Structure formats: structure tokens, C-alpha cells
PDB file of C-alpha atoms in Angstrom:
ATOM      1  CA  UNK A   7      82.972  60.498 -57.241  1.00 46.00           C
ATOM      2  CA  UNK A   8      83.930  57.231 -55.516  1.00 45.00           C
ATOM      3  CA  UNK A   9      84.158  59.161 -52.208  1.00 41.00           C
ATOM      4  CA  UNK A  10      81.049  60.333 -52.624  1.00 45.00           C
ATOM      5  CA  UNK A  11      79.357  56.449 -53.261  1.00 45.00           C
ATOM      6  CA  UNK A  12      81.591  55.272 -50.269  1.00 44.00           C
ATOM      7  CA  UNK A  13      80.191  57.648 -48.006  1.00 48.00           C
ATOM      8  CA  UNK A  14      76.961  57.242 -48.910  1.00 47.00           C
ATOM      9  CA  UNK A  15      77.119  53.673 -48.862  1.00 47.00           C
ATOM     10  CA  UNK A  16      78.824  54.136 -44.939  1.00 47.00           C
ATOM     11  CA  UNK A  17      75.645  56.236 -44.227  1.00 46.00           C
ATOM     12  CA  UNK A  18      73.388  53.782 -45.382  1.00 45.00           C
ATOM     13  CA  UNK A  19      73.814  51.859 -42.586  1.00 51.00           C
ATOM     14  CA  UNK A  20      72.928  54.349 -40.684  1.00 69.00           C
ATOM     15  CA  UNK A  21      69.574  54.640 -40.897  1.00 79.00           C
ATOM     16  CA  UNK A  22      67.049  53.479 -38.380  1.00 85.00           C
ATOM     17  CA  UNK A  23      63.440  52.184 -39.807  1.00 83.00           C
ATOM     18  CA  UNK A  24      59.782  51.980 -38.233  1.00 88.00           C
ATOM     19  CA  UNK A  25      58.539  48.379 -38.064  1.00 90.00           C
ATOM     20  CA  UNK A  26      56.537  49.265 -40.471  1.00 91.00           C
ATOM     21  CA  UNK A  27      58.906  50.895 -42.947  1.00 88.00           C
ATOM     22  CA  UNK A  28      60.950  47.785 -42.487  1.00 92.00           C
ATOM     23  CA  UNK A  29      58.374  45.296 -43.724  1.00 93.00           C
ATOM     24  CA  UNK A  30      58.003  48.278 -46.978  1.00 90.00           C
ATOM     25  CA  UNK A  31      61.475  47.857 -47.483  1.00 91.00           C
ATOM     26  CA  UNK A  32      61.104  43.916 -47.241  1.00 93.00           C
ATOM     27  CA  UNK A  33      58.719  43.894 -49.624  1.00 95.00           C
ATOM     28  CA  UNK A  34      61.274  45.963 -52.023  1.00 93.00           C
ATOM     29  CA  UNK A  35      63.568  43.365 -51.561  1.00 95.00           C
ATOM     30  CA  UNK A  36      61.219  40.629 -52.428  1.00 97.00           C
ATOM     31  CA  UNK A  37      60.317  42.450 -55.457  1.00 96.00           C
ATOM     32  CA  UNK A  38      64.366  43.127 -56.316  1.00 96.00           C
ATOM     33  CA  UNK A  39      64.682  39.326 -55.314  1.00 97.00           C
ATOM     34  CA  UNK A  40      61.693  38.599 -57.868  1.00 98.00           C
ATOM     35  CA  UNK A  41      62.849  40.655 -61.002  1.00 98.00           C
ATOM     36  CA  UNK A  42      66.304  39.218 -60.421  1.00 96.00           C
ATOM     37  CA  UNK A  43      64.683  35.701 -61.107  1.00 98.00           C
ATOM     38  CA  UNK A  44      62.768  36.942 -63.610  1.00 98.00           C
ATOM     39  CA  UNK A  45      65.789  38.349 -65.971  1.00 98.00           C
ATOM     40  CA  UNK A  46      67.958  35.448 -65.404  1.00 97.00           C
ATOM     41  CA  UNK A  47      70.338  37.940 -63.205  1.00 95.00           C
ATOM     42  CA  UNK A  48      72.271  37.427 -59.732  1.00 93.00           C
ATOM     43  CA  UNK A  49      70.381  39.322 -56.982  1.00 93.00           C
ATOM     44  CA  UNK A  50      70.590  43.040 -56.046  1.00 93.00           C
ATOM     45  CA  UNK A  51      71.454  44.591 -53.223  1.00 92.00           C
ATOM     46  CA  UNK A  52      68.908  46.842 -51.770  1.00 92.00           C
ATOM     47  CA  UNK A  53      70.076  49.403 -48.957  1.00 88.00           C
ATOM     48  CA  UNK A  54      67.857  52.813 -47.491  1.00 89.00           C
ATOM     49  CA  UNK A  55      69.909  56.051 -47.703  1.00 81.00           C
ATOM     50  CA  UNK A  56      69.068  59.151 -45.320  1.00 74.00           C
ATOM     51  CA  UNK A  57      66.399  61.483 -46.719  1.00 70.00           C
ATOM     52  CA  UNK A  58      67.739  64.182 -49.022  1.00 62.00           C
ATOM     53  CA  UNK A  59      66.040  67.240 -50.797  1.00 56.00           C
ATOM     54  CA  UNK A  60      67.867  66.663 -53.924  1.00 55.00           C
ATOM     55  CA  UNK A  61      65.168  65.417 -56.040  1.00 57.00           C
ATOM     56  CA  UNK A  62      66.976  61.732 -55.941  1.00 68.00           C
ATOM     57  CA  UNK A  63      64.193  58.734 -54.780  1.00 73.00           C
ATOM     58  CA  UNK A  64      66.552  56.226 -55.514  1.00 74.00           C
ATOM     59  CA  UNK A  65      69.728  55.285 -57.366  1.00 77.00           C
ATOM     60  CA  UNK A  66      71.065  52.199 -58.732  1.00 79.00           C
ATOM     61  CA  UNK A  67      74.966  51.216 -58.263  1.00 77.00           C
ATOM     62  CA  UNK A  68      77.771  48.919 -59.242  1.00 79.00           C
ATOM     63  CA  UNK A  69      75.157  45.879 -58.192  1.00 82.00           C
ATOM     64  CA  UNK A  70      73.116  47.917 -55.208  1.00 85.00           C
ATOM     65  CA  UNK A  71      70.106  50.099 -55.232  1.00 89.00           C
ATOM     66  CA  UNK A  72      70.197  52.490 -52.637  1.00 87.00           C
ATOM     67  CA  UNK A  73      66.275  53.959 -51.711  1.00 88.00           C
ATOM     68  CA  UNK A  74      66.057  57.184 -50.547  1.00 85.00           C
ATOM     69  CA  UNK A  75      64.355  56.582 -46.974  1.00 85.00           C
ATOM     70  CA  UNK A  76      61.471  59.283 -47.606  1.00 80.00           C
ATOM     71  CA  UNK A  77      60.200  57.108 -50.150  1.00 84.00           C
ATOM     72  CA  UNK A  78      59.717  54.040 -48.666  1.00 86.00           C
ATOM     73  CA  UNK A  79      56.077  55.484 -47.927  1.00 86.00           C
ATOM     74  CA  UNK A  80      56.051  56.963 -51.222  1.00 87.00           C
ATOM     75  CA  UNK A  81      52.852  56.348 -53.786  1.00 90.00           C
ATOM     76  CA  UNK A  82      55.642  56.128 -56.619  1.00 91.00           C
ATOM     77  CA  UNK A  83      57.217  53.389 -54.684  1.00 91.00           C
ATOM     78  CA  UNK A  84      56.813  50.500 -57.515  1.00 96.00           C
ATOM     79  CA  UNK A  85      57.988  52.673 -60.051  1.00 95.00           C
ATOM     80  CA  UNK A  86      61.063  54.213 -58.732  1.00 92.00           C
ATOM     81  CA  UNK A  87      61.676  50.585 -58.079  1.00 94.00           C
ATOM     82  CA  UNK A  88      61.239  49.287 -61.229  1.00 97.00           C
ATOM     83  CA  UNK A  89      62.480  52.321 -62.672  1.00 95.00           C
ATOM     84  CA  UNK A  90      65.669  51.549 -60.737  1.00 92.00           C
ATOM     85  CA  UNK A  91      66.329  47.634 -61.811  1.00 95.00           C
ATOM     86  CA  UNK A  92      65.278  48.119 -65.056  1.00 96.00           C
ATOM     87  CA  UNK A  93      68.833  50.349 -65.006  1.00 93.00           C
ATOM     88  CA  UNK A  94      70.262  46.592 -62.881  1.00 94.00           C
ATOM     89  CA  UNK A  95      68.705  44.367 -65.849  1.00 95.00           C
ATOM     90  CA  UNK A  96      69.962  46.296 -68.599  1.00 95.00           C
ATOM     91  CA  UNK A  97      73.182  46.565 -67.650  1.00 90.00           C
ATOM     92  CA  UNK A  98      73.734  50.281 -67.169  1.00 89.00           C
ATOM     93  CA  UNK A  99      76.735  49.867 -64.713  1.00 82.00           C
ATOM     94  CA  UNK A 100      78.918  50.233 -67.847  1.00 78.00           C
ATOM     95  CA  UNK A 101      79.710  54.325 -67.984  1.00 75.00           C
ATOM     96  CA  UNK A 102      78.477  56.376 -70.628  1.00 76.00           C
ATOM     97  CA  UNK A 103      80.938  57.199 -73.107  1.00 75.00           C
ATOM     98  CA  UNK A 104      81.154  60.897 -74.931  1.00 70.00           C
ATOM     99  CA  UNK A 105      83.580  62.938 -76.295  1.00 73.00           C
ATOM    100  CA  UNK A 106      82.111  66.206 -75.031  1.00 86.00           C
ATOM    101  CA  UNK A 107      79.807  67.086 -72.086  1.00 88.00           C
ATOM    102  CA  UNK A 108      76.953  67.511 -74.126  1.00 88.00           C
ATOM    103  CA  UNK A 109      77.701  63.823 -75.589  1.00 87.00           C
ATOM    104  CA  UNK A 110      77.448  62.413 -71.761  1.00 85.00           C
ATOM    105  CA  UNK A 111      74.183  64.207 -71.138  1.00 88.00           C
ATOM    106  CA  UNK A 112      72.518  62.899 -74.125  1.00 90.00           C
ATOM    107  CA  UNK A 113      73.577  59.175 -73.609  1.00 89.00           C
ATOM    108  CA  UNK A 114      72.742  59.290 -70.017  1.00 90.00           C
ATOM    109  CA  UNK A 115      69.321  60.847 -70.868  1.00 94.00           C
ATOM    110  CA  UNK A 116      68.740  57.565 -73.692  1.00 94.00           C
ATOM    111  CA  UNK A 117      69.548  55.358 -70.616  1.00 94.00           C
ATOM    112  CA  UNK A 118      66.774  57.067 -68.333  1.00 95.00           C
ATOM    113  CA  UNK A 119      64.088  56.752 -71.026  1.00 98.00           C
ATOM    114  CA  UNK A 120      65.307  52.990 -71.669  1.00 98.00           C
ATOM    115  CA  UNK A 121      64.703  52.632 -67.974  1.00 97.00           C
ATOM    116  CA  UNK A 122      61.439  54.067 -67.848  1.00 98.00           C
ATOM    117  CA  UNK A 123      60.056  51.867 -70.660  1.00 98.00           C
ATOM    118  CA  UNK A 124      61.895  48.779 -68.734  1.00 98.00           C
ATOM    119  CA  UNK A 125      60.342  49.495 -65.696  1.00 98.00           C
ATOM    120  CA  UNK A 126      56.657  49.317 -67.414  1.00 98.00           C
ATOM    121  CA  UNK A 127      57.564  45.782 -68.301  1.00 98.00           C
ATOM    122  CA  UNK A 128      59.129  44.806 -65.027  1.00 98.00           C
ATOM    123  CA  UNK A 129      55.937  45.838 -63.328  1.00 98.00           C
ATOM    124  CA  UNK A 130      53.670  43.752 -66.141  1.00 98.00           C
ATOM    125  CA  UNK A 131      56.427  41.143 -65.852  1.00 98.00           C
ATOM    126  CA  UNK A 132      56.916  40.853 -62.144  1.00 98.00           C
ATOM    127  CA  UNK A 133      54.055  42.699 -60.511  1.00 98.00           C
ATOM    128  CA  UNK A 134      51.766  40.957 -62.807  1.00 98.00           C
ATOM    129  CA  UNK A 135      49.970  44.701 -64.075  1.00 98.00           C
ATOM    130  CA  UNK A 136      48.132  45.282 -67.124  1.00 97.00           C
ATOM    131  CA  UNK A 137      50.298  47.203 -69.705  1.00 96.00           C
ATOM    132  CA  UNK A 138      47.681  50.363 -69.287  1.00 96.00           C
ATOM    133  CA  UNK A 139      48.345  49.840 -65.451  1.00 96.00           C
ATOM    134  CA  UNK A 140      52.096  49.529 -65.904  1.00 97.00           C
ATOM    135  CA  UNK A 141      52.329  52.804 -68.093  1.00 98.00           C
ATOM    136  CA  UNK A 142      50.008  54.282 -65.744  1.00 96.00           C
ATOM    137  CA  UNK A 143      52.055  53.793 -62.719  1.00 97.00           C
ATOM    138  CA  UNK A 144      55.170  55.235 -64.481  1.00 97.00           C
ATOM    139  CA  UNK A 145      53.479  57.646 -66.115  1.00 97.00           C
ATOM    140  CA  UNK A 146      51.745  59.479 -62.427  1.00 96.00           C
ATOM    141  CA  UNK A 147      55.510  58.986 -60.898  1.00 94.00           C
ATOM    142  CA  UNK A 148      56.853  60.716 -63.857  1.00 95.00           C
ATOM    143  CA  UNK A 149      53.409  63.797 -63.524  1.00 96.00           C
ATOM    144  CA  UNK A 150      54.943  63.931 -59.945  1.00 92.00           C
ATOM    145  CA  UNK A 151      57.766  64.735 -60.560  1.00 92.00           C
ATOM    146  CA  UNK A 152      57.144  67.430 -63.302  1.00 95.00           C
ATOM    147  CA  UNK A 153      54.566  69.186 -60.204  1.00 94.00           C
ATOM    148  CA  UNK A 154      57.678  69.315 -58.296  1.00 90.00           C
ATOM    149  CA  UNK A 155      59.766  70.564 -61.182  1.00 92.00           C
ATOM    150  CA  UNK A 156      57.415  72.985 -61.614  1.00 95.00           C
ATOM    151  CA  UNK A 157      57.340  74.360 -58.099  1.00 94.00           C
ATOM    152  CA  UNK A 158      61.175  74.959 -58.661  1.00 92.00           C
ATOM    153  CA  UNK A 159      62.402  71.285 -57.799  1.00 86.00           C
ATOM    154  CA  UNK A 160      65.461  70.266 -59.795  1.00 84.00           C
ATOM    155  CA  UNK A 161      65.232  67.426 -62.723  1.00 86.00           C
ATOM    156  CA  UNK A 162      66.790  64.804 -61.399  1.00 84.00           C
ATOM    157  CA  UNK A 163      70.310  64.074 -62.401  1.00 81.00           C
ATOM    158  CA  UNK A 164      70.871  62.660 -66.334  1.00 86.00           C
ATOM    159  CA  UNK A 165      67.288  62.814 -67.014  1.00 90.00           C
ATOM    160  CA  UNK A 166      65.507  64.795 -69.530  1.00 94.00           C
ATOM    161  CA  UNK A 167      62.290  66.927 -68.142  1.00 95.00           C
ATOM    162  CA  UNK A 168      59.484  64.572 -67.111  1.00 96.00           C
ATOM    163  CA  UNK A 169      56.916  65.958 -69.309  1.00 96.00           C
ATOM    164  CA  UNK A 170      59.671  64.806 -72.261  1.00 98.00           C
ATOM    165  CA  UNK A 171      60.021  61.457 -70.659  1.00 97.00           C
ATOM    166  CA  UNK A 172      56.285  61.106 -70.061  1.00 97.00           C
ATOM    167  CA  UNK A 173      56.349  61.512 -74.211  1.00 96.00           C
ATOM    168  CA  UNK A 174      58.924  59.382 -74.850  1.00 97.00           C
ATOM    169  CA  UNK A 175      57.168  56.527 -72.721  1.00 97.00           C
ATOM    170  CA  UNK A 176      53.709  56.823 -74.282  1.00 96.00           C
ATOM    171  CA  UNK A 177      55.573  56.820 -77.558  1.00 96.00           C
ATOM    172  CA  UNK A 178      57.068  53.550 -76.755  1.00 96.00           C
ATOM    173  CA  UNK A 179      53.672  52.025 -75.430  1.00 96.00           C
ATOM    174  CA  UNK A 180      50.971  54.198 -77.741  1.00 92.00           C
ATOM    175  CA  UNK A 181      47.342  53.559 -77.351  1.00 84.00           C
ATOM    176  CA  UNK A 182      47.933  53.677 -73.650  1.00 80.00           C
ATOM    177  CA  UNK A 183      45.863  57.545 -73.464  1.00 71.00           C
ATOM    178  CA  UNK A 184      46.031  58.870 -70.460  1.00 66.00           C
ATOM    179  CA  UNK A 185      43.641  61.474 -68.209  1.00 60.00           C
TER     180      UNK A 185
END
């Protein structure tokens, strides 16, 4: 496992951006740089990955979020961000403890749906959206997903299947109805 991170981190350098996808990815940092400030918490580091067709937008690590580079353009780009550092502001570099495998799964799935519900109040908190706006965003990111699920995609590592996190989310925030 720490192979894996250290060559991944190595080929994060690696990747060349677009003008353009360079002032995206500034603007992720800004907004990294603002939720940081926001949570009382030292900054994060943010780093693009090479494009992959495992089902993995982004990932945070040991004090760095690594972006996926095919989703710097991405429509779910705020909420796989706040998705994310809401793992960075709640601590979640801390393994998961369990006794058995099934143990593991279900404490990394709680962490997922406690980052989901952070990330709607890191985008009212930071971004400055409405809580219907907020759960919206997460919400269409999370209906994305399940399309791609759907059309044989994999769930994406520790996480439950969207359409259960979409319920868990509007559970958290109810009267938020959405079409």
C-alpha cells in the first residue's frame, strides 16, 4: 500500500496541464486554502494525478488531496472537492479499525457518508451556497455516479452504493426534496 501512494505521488508530478486547466486547479487550491481557514486547520496539499478509469475523482492522503486530472473539467468539481476535505477536516487520516473485513468495510463506509454530509456544509460554509444548493450539488455528483454504476462502473472504493448515500445525505439534511 505505501508503494502504491509513493508512486502515485511520483506520477503526480508528472502531469502536464492546459492554461486553462491550471487556473481550474488554482481555483481548487484557493478553495482548499479557504476551507483550511475556515476549520481552524494547517493547509492542504493539492496535487493532479493522471486520468484513470477506476471510478476514483479524487482521494485525500496523509495531508494531500490528489485530483484525478479528468476532473478538473468535471461538473462535480465542487463536490468531489468538498467531498474530499471534508475527509482533511475531520480527521480521517487515522485508519479504520476492525476486527474482521466486514468490520473495515462498514467503518470506512460511516466515514464516506460523514464526508458527504461535511462536504454540504463546506460548500454553505466556504462557497457561501444555500443548504438546498449545497445538498443539491452533492446530491447530482452522487446521481452521477449511480448512472455510471449502473452502466457497469465500479462503486468507488469504501463507499456504499450512491443511491444509499444519496439516502443517507437527504436523511441528514431532510426537507431538502429533490427532482
Amino acid at each position: 500500500m505505501a508503494l502504491v501512494a509513493l508512486i502515485a505521488g511520483v506520477l503526480a508530478g508528472c502531469v502536464t496541464l492546459t492554461p486553462e486547466q491550471q487556473e481550474t486547479l488554482d481555483d481548487v487550491r484557493r478553495f482548499a486554502d479557504a476551507t483550511a481557514a475556515a476549520y481552524n486547520v494547517p493547509r492542504i496539499r493539492v496535487n493532479v494525478e493522471p486520468g484513470t478509469n477506476l471510478g476514483i475523482g479524487g482521494r485525500y492522503r496523509q495531508g494531500n488531496f490528489y485530483i484525478n486530472v479528468g476532473m478538473i473539467y468535471s461538473r462535480n468539481l465542487n463536490s468531489l472537492v468538498a467531498h474530499e476535505l471534508a475527509h482533511y477536516v475531520l480527521g480521517h487520516d487515522v485508519p479504520v479499525a476492525g476486527a474482521s473485513m466486514a468490520q473495515f468495510q462498514l467503518a470506512q463506509e460511516l466515514r464516506e457518508l460523514d464526508a458527504n454530509a461535511k462536504a454540504v456544509e463546506i460548500l454553505m460554509r466556504v462557497k457561501g451556497m444555500s443548504e438546498k444548493d449545497a445538498v443539491g450539488t452533492v446530491v447530482a455528483h452522487l446521481r452521477g455516479a449511480q448512472r455510471a454504476v449502473e452502466r457497469g462502473g465500479p462503486i468507488a472504493p469504501g463507499h456504499r452504493t450512491p443511491t444509499a448515500e444519496i439516502a443517507d445525505l437527504l436523511a441528514r439534511y431532510p426537507g431538502n426534496t429533490l427532482d
